[in-house]
N, CA, C and O atoms as a DFTB+ gen file, in Angstrom:
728 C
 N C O
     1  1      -5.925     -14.909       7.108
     2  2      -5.799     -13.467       6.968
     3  2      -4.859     -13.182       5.796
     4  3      -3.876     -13.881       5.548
     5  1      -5.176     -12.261       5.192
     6  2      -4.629     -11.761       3.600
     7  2      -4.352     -10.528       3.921
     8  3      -5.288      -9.840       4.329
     9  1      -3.225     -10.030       3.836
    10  2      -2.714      -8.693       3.771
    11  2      -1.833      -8.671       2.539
    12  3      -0.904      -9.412       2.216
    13  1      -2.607      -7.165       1.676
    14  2      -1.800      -7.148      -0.130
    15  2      -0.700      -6.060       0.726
    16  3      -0.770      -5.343       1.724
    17  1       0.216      -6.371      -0.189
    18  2       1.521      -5.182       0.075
    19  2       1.652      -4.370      -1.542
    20  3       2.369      -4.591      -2.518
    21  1       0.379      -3.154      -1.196
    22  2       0.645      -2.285      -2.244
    23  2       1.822      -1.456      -2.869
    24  3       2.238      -0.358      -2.499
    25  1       2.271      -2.260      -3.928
    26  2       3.400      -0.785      -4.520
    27  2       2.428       0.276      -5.108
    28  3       1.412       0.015      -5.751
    29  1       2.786       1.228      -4.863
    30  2       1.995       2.364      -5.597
    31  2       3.093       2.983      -6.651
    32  3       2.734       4.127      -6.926
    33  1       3.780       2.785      -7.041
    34  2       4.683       3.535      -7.786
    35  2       4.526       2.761      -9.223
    36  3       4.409       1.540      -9.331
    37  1       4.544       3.755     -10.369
    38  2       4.506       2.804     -11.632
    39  2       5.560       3.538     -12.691
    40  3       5.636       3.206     -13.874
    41  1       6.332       4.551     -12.103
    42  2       6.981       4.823     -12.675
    43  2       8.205       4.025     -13.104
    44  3       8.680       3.094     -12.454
    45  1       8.783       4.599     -14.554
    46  2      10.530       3.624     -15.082
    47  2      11.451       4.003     -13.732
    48  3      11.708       5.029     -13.104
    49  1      11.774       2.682     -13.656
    50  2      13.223       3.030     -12.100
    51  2      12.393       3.076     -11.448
    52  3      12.548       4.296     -11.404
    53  1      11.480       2.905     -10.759
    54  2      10.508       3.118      -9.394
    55  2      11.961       2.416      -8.776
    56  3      12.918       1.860      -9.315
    57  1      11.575       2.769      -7.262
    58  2      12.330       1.827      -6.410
    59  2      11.490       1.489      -5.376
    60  3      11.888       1.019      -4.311
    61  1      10.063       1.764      -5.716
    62  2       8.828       1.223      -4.263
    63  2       8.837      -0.241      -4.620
    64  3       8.716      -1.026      -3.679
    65  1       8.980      -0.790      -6.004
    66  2       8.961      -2.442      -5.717
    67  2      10.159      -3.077      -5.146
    68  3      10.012      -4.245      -4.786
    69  1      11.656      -2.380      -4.948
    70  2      12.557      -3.167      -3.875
    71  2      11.851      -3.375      -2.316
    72  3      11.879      -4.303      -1.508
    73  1      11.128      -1.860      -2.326
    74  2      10.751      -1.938      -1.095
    75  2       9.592      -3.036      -0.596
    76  3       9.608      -3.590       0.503
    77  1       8.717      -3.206      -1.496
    78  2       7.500      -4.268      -1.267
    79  2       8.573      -5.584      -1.301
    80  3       8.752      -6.265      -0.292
    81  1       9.075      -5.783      -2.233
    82  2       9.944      -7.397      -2.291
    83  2      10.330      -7.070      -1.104
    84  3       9.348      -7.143      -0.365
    85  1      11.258      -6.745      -0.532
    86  2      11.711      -6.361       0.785
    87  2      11.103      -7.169       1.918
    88  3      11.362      -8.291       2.355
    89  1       9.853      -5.870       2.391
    90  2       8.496      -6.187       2.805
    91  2       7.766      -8.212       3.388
    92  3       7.469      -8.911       4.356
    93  1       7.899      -8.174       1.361
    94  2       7.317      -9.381       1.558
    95  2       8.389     -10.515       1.993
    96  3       8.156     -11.493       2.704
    97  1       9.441     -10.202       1.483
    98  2      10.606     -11.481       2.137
    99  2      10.667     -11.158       3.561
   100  3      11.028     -12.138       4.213
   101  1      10.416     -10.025       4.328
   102  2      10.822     -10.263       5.759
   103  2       9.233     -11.167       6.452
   104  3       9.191     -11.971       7.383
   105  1       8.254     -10.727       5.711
   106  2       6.638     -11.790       6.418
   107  2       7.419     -13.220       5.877
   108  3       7.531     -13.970       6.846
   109  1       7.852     -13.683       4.942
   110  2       8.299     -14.828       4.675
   111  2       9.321     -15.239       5.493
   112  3       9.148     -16.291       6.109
   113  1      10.391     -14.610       5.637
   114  2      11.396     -15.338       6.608
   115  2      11.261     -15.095       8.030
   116  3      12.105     -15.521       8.819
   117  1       9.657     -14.049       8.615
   118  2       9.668     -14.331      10.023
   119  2       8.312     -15.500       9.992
   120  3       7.619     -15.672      10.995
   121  1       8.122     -16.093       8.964
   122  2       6.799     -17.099       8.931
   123  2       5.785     -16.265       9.677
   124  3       5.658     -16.589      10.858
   125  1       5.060     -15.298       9.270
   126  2       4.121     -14.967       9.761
   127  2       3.270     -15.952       9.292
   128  3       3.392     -16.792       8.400
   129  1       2.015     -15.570      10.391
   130  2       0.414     -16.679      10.418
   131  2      -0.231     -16.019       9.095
   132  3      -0.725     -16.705       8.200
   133  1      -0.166     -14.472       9.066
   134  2      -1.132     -13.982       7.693
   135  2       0.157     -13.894       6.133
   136  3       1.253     -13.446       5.796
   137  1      -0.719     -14.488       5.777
   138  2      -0.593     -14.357       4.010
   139  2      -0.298     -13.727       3.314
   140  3      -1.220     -13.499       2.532
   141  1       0.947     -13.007       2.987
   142  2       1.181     -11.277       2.615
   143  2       1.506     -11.755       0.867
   144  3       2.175     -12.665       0.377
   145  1       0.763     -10.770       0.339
   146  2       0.585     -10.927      -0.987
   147  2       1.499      -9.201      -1.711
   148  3       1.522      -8.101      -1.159
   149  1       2.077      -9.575      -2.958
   150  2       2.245      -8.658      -3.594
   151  2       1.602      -7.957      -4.299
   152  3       0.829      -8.680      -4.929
   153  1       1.421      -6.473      -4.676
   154  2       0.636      -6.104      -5.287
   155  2       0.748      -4.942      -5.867
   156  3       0.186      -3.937      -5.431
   157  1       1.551      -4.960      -7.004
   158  2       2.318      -4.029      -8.037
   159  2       1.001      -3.173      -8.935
   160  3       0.346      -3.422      -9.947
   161  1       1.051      -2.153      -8.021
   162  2      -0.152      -1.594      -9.097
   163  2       0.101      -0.828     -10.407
   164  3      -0.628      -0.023     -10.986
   165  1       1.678      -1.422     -10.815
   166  2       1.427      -1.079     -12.203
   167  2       1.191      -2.199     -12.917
   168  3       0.612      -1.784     -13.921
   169  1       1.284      -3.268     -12.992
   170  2       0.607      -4.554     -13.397
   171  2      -0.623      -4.557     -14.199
   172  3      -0.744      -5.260     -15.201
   173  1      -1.848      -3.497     -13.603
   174  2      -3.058      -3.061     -13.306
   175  2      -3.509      -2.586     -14.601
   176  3      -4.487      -2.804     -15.315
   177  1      -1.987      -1.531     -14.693
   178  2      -2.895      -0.459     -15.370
   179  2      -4.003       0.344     -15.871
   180  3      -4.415       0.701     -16.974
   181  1      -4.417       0.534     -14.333
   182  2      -5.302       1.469     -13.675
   183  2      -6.201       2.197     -14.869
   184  3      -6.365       1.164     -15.520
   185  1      -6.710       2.927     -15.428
   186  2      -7.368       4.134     -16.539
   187  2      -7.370       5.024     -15.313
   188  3      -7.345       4.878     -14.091
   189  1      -7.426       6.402     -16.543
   190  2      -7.980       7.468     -15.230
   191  2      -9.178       7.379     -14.952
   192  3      -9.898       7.039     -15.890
   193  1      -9.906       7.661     -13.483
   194  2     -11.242       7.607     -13.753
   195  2     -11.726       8.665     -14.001
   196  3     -11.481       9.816     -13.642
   197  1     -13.000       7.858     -15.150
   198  2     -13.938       8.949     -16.171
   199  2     -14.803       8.597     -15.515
   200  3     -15.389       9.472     -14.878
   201  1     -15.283       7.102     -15.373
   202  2     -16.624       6.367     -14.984
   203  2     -18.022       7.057     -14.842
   204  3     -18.055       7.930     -13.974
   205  1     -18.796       6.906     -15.301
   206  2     -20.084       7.865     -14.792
   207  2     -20.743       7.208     -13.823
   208  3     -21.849       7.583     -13.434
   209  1     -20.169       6.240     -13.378
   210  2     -20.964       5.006     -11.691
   211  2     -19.753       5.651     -11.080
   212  3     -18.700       5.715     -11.713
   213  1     -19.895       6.201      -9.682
   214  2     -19.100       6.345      -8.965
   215  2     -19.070       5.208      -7.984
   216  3     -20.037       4.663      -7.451
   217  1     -17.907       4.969      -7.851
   218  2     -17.569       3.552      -7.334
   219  2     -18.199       2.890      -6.394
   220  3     -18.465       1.695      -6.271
   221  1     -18.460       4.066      -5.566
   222  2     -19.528       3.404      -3.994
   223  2     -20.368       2.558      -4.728
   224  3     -20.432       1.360      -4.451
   225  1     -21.178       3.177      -5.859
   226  2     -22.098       2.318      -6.599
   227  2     -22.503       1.234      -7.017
   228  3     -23.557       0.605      -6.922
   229  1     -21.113       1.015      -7.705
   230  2     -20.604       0.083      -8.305
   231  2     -20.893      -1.488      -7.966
   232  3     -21.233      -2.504      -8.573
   233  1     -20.569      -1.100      -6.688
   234  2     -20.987      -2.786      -6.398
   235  2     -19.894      -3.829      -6.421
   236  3     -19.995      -5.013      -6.100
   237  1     -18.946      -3.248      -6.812
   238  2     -17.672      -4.263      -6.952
   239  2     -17.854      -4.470      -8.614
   240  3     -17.501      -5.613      -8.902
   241  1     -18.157      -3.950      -9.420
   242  2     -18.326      -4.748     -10.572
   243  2     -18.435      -3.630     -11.769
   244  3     -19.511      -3.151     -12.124
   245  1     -17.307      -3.323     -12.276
   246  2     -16.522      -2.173     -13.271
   247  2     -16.710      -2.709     -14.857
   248  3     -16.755      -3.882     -15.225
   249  1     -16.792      -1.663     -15.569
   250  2     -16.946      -2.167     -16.989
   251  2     -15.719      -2.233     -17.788
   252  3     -15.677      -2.847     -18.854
   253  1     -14.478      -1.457     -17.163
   254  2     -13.173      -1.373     -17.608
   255  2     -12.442      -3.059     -17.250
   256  3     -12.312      -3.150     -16.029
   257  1     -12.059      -4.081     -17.823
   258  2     -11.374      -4.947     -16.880
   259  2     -10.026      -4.922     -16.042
   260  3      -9.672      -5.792     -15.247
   261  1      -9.483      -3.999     -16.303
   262  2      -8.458      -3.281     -15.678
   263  2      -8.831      -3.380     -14.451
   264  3      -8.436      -4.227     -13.650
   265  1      -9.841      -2.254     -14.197
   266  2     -10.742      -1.991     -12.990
   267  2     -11.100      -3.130     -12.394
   268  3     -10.982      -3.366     -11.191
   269  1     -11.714      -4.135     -13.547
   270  2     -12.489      -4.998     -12.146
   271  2     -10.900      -6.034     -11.663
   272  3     -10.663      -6.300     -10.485
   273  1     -10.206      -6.377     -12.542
   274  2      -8.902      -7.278     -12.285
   275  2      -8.332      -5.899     -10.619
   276  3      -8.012      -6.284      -9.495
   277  1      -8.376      -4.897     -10.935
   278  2      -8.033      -4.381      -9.572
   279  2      -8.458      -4.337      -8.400
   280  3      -7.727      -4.339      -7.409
   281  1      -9.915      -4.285      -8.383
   282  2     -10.916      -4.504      -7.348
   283  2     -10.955      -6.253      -7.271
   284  3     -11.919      -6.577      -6.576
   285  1     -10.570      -6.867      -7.528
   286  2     -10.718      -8.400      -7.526
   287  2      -9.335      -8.373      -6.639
   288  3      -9.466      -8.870      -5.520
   289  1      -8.100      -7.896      -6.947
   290  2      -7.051      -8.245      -6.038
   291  2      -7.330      -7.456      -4.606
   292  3      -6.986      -7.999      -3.556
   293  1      -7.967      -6.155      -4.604
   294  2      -7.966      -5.439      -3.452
   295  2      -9.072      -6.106      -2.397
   296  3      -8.968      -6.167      -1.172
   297  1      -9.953      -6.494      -3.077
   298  2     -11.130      -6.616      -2.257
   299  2     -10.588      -8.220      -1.421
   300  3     -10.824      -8.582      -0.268
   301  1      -9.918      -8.827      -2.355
   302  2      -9.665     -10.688      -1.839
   303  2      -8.240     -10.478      -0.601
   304  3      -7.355     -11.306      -0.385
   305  1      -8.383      -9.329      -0.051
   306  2      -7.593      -8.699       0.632
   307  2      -8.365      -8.338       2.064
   308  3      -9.452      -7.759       2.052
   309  1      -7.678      -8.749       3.345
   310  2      -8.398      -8.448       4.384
   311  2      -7.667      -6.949       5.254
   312  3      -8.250      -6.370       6.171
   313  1      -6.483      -6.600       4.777
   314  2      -5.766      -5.778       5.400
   315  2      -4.733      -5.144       4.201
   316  3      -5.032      -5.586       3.091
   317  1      -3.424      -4.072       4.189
   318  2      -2.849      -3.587       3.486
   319  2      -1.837      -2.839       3.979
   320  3      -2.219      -2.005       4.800
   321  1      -0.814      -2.851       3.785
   322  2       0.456      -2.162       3.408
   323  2       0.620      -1.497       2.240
   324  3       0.857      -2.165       1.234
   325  1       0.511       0.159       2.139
   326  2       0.749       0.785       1.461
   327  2       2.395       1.092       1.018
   328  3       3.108       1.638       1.860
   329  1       2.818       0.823       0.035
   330  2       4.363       1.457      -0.041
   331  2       4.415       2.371      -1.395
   332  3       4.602       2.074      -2.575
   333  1       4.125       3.836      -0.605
   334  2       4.158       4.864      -1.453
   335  2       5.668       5.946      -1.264
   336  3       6.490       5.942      -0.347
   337  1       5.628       6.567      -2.160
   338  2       6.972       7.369      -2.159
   339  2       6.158       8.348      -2.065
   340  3       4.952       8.220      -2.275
   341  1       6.842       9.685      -1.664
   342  2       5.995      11.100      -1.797
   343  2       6.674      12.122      -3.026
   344  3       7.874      12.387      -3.094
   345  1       5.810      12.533      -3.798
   346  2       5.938      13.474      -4.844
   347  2       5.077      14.715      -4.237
   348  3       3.934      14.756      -3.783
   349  1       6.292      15.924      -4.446
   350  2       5.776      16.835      -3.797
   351  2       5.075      17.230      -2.963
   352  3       4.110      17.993      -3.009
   353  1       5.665      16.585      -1.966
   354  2       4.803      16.334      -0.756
   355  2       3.714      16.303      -0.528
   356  3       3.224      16.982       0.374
   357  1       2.943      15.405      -1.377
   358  2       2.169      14.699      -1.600
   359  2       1.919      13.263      -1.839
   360  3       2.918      12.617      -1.521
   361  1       0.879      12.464      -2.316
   362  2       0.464      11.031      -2.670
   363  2       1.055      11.024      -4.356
   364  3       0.801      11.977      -5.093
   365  1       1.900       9.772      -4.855
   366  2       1.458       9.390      -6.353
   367  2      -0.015       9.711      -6.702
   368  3      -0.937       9.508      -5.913
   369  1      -0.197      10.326      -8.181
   370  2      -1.401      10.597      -8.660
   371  2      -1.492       9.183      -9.400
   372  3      -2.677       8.874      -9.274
   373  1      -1.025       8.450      -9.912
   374  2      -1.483       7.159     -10.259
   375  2      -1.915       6.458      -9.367
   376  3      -2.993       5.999      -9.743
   377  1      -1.586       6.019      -8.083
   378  2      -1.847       5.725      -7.066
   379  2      -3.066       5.985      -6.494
   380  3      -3.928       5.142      -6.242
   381  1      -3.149       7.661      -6.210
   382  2      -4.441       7.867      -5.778
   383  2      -5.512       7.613      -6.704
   384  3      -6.677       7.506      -6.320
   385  1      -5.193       7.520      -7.808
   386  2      -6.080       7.424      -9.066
   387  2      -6.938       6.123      -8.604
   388  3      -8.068       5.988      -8.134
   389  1      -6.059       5.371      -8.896
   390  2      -6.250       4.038      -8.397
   391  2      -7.057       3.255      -7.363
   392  3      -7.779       2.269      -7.510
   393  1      -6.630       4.205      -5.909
   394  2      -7.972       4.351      -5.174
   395  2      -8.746       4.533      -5.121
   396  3      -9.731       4.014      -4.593
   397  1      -8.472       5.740      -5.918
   398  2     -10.614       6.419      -5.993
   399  2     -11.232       5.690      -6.895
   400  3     -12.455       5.713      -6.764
   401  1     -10.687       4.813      -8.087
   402  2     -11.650       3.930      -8.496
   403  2     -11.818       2.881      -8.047
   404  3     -12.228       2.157      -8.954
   405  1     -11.744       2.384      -7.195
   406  2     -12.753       1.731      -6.258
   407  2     -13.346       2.247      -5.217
   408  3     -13.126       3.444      -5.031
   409  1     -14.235       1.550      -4.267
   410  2     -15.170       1.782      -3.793
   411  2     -15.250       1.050      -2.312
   412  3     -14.488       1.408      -1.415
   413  1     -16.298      -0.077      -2.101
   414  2     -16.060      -0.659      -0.994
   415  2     -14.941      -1.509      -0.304
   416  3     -14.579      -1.822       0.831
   417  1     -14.485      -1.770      -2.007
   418  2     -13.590      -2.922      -1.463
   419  2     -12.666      -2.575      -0.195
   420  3     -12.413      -3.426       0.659
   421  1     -12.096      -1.024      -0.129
   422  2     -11.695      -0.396       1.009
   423  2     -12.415      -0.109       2.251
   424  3     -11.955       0.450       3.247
   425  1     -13.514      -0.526       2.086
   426  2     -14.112       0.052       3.037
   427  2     -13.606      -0.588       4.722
   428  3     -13.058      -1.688       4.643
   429  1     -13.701      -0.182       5.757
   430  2     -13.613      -0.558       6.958
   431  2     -11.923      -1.632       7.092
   432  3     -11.573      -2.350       8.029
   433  1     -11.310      -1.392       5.987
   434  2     -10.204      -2.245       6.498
   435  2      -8.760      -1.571       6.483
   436  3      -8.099      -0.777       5.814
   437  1      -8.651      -2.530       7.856
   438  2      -6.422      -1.403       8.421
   439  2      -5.676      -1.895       7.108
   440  3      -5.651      -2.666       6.149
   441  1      -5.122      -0.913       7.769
   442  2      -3.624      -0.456       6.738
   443  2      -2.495       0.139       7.416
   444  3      -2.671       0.867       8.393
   445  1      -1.526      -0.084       7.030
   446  2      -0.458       0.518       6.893
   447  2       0.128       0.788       6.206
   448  3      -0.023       0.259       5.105
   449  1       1.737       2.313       6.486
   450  2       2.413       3.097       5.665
   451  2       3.023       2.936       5.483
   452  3       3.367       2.882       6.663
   453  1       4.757       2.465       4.477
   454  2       5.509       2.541       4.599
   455  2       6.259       3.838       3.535
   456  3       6.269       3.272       2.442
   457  1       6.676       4.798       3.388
   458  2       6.766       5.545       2.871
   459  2       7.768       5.647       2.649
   460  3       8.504       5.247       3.551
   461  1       8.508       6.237       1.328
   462  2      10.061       6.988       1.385
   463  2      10.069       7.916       0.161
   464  3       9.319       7.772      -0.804
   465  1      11.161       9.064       0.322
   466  2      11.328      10.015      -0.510
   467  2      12.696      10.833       0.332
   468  3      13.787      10.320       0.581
   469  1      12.408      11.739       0.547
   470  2      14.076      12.946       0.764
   471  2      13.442      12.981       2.491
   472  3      14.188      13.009       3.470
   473  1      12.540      12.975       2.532
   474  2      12.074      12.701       4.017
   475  2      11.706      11.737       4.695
   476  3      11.396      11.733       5.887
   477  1      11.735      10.488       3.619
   478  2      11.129       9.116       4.610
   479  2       9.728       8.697       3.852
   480  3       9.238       7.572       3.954
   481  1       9.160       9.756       3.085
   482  2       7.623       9.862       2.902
   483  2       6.832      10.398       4.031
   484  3       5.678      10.006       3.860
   485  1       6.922      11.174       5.201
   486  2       6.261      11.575       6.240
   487  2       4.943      12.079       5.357
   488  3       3.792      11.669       5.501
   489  1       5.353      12.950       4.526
   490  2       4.054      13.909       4.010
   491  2       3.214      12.759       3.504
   492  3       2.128      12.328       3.893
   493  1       3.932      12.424       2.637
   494  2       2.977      11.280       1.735
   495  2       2.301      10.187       2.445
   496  3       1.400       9.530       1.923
   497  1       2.731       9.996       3.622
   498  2       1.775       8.910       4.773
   499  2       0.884       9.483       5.863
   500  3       0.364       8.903       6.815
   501  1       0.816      11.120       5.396
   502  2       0.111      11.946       6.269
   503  2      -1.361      12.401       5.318
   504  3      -2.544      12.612       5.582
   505  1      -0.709      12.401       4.394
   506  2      -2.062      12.339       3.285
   507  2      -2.970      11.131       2.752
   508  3      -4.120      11.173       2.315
   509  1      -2.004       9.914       2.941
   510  2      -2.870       8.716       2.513
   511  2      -3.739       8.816       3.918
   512  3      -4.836       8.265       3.823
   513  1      -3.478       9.367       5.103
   514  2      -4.277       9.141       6.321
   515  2      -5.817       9.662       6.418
   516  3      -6.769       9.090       6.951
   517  1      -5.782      10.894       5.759
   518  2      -6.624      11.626       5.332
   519  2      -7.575      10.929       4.291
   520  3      -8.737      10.656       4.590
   521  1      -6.986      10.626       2.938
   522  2      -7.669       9.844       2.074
   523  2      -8.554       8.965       2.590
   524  3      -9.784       9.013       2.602
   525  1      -7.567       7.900       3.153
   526  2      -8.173       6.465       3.612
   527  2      -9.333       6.667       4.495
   528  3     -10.440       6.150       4.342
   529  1      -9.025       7.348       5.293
   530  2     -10.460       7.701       6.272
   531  2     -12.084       7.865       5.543
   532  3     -13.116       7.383       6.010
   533  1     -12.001       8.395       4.724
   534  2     -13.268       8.512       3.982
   535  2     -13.582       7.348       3.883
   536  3     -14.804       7.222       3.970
   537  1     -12.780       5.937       3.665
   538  2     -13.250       4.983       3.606
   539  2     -13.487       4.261       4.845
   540  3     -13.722       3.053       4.891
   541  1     -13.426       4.963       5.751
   542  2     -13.380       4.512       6.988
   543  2     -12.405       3.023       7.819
   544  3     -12.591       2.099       8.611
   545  1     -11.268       3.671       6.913
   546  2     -10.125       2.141       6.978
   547  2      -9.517       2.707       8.464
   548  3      -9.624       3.876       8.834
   549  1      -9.168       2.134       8.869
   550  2      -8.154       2.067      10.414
   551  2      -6.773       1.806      10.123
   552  3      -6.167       0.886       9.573
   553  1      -6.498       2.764      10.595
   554  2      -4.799       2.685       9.842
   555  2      -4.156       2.264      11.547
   556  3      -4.942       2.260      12.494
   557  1      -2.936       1.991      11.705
   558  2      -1.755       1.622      13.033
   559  2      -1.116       2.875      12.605
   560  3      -1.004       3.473      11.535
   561  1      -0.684       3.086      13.984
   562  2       0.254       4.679      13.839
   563  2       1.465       3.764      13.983
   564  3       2.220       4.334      14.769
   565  1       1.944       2.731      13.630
   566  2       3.114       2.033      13.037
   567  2       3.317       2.555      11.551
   568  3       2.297       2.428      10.873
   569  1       4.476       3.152      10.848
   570  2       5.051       3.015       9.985
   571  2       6.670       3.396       9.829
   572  3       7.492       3.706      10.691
   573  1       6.809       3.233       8.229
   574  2       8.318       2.826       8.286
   575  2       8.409       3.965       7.197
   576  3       7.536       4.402       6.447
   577  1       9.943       4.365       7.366
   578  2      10.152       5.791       6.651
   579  2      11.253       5.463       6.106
   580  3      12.182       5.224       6.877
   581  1      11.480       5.358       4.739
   582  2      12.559       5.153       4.175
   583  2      13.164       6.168       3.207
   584  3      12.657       6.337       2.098
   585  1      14.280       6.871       3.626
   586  2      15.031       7.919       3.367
   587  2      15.646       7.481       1.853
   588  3      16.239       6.403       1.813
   589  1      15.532       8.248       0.638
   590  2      16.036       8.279      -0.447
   591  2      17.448       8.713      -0.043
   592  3      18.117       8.853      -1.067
   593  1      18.061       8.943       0.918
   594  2      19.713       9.300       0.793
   595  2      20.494       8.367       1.552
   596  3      21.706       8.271       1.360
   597  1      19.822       7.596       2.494
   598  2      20.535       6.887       3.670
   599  2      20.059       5.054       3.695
   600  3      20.595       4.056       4.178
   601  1      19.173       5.223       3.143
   602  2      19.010       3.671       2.591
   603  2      18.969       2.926       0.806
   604  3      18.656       1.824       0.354
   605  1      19.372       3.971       0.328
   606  2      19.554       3.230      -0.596
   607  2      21.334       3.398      -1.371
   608  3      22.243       3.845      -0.671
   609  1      21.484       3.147      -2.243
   610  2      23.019       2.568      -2.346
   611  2      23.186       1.981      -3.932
   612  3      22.955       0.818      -4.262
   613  1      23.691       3.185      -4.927
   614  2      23.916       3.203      -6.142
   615  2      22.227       2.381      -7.116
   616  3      22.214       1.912      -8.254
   617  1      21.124       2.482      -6.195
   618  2      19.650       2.539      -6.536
   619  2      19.216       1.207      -6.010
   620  3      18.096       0.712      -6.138
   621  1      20.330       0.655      -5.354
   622  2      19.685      -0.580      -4.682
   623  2      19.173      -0.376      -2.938
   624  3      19.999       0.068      -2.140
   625  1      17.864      -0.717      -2.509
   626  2      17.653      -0.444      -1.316
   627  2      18.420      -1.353      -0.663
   628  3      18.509      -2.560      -0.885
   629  1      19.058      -0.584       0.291
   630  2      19.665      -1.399       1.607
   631  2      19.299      -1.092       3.288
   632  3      19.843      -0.355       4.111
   633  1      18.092      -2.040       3.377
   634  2      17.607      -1.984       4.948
   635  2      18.826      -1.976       5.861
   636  3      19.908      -2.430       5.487
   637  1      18.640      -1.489       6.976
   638  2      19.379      -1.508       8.407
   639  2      19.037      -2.632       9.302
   640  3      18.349      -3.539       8.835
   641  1      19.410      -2.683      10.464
   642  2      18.824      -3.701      11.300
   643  2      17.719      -3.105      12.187
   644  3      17.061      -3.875      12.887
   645  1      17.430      -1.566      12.209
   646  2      16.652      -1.040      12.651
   647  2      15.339      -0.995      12.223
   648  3      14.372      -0.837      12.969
   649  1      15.289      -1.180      10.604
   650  2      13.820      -1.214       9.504
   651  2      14.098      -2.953       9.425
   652  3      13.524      -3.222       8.370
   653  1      14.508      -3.910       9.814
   654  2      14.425      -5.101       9.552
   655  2      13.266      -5.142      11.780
   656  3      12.448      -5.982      12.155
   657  1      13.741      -4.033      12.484
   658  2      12.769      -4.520      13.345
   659  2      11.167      -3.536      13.767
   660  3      10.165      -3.757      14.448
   661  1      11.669      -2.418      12.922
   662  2      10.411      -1.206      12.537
   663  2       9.675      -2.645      11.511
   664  3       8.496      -2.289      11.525
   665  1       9.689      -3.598      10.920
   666  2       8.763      -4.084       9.640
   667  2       8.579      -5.226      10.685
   668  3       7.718      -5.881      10.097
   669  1       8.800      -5.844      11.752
   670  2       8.725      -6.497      12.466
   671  2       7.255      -5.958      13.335
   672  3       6.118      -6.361      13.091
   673  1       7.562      -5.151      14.183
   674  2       6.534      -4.504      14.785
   675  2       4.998      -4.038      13.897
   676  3       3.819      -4.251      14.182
   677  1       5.589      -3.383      12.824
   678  2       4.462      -3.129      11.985
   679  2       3.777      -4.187      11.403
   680  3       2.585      -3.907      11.275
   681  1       4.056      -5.241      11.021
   682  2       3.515      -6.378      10.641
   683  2       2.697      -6.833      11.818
   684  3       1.495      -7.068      11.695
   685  1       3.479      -6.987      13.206
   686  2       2.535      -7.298      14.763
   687  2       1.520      -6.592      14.860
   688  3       0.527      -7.230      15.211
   689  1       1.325      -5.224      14.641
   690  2       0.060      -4.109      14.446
   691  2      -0.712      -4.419      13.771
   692  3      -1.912      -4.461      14.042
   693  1      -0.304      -4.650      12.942
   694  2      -1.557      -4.882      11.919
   695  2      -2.259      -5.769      11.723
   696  3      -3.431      -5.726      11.349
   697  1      -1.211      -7.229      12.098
   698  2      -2.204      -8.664      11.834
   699  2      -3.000      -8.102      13.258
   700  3      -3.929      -7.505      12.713
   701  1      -3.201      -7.935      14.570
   702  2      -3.272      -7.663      15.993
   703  2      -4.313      -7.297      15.811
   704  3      -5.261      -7.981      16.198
   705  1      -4.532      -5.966      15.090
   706  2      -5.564      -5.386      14.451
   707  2      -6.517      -5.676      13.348
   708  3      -7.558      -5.020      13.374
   709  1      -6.363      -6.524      12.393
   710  2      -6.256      -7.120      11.380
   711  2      -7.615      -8.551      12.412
   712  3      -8.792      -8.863      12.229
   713  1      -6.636      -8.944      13.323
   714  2      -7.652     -10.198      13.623
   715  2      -9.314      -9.576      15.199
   716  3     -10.406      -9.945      15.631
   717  1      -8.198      -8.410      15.371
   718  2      -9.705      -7.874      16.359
   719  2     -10.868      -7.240      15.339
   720  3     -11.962      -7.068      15.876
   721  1     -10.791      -6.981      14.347
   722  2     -11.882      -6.544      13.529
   723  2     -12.568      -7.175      12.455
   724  3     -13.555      -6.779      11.834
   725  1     -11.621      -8.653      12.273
   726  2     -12.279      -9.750      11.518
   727  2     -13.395     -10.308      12.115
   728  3     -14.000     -11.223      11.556
């Protein structure tokens, strides 16, 4: 089992990749059974989509290589951890960008939220819920809310012992889920 741990943030100073490193060192030091992969979607660098194939179409197979190098990491993916911040209480538009150019590779597979901003990201993990559904992904009503005022610390994130056992549980959800639908 392969679960990517999406950063969605590609902005200078992001602080969603402390949170994925984070993430991925706690699946590493509790030895989980599934495979948690990183997956910095500014790496990518996504295009906006113009495409005149709308992705369902597509087939898995993009003329941008951007695109297909993105759909190649998402799709070799059986599950997902989203770690989005919320902008105006809303989703990153690079991010969502990002989604909508692909297609099946989302299709039918869980996910989870971990969100943060001045509220945790509530909004912004209330809208990826919405999104994702079209693809008919199954999300865990497990997620983790990370407060821009109370966990982080001159721009360095600093977990509690409370989000060291909220990423505990959420990781149990998802592989749980993750292996009843494989």
């Amino acid at each position: 089992m392969k679960i990517g741990i999406i950063v969605g943030s590609i902005r200078e100073g992001r602080l969603g990749l402390q949170i994925g490193e984070w993430i991925k060192q706690q699946a590493d030091v509790q030895g989980r059974a599934a495979d948690y992969v990183l997956i910095d979607l500014k790496g990518f660098d996504v295009p906006l989509f113009t495409s005149a194939t709308h992705p369902m179409m597509a087939k898995k197979h993009y003329d941008d290589a951007r695109v297909q190098a993105w759909s190649d990491a998402i799709d070799a993916c059986d599950a997902f951890i989203f770690v989005t911040p919320e902008y105006n209480h809303g989703v990153p538009g690079a991010f969502k960008n990002a989604v909508d150019s692909l297609g099946s590779e989302w299709v039918g597979k869980p996910y989870a939220v971990v969100g943060y901003g001045a509220v945790g990201g509530v909004r912004a993990i209330e809208n990826w819920r919405s999104v994702l559904a079209n693809f008919s992904m199954v999300d865990i009503r497990n997620e983790l809310n990370i407060n821009l005022f109370t966990h982080f610390a001159d721009g360095a994130f600093v977990p509690n012992a409370h989000q060291n056992d909220e990423v505990k549980a959420l990781f149990d959800a998802l592989e749980n889920l993750t292996g009843r639908l494989a």
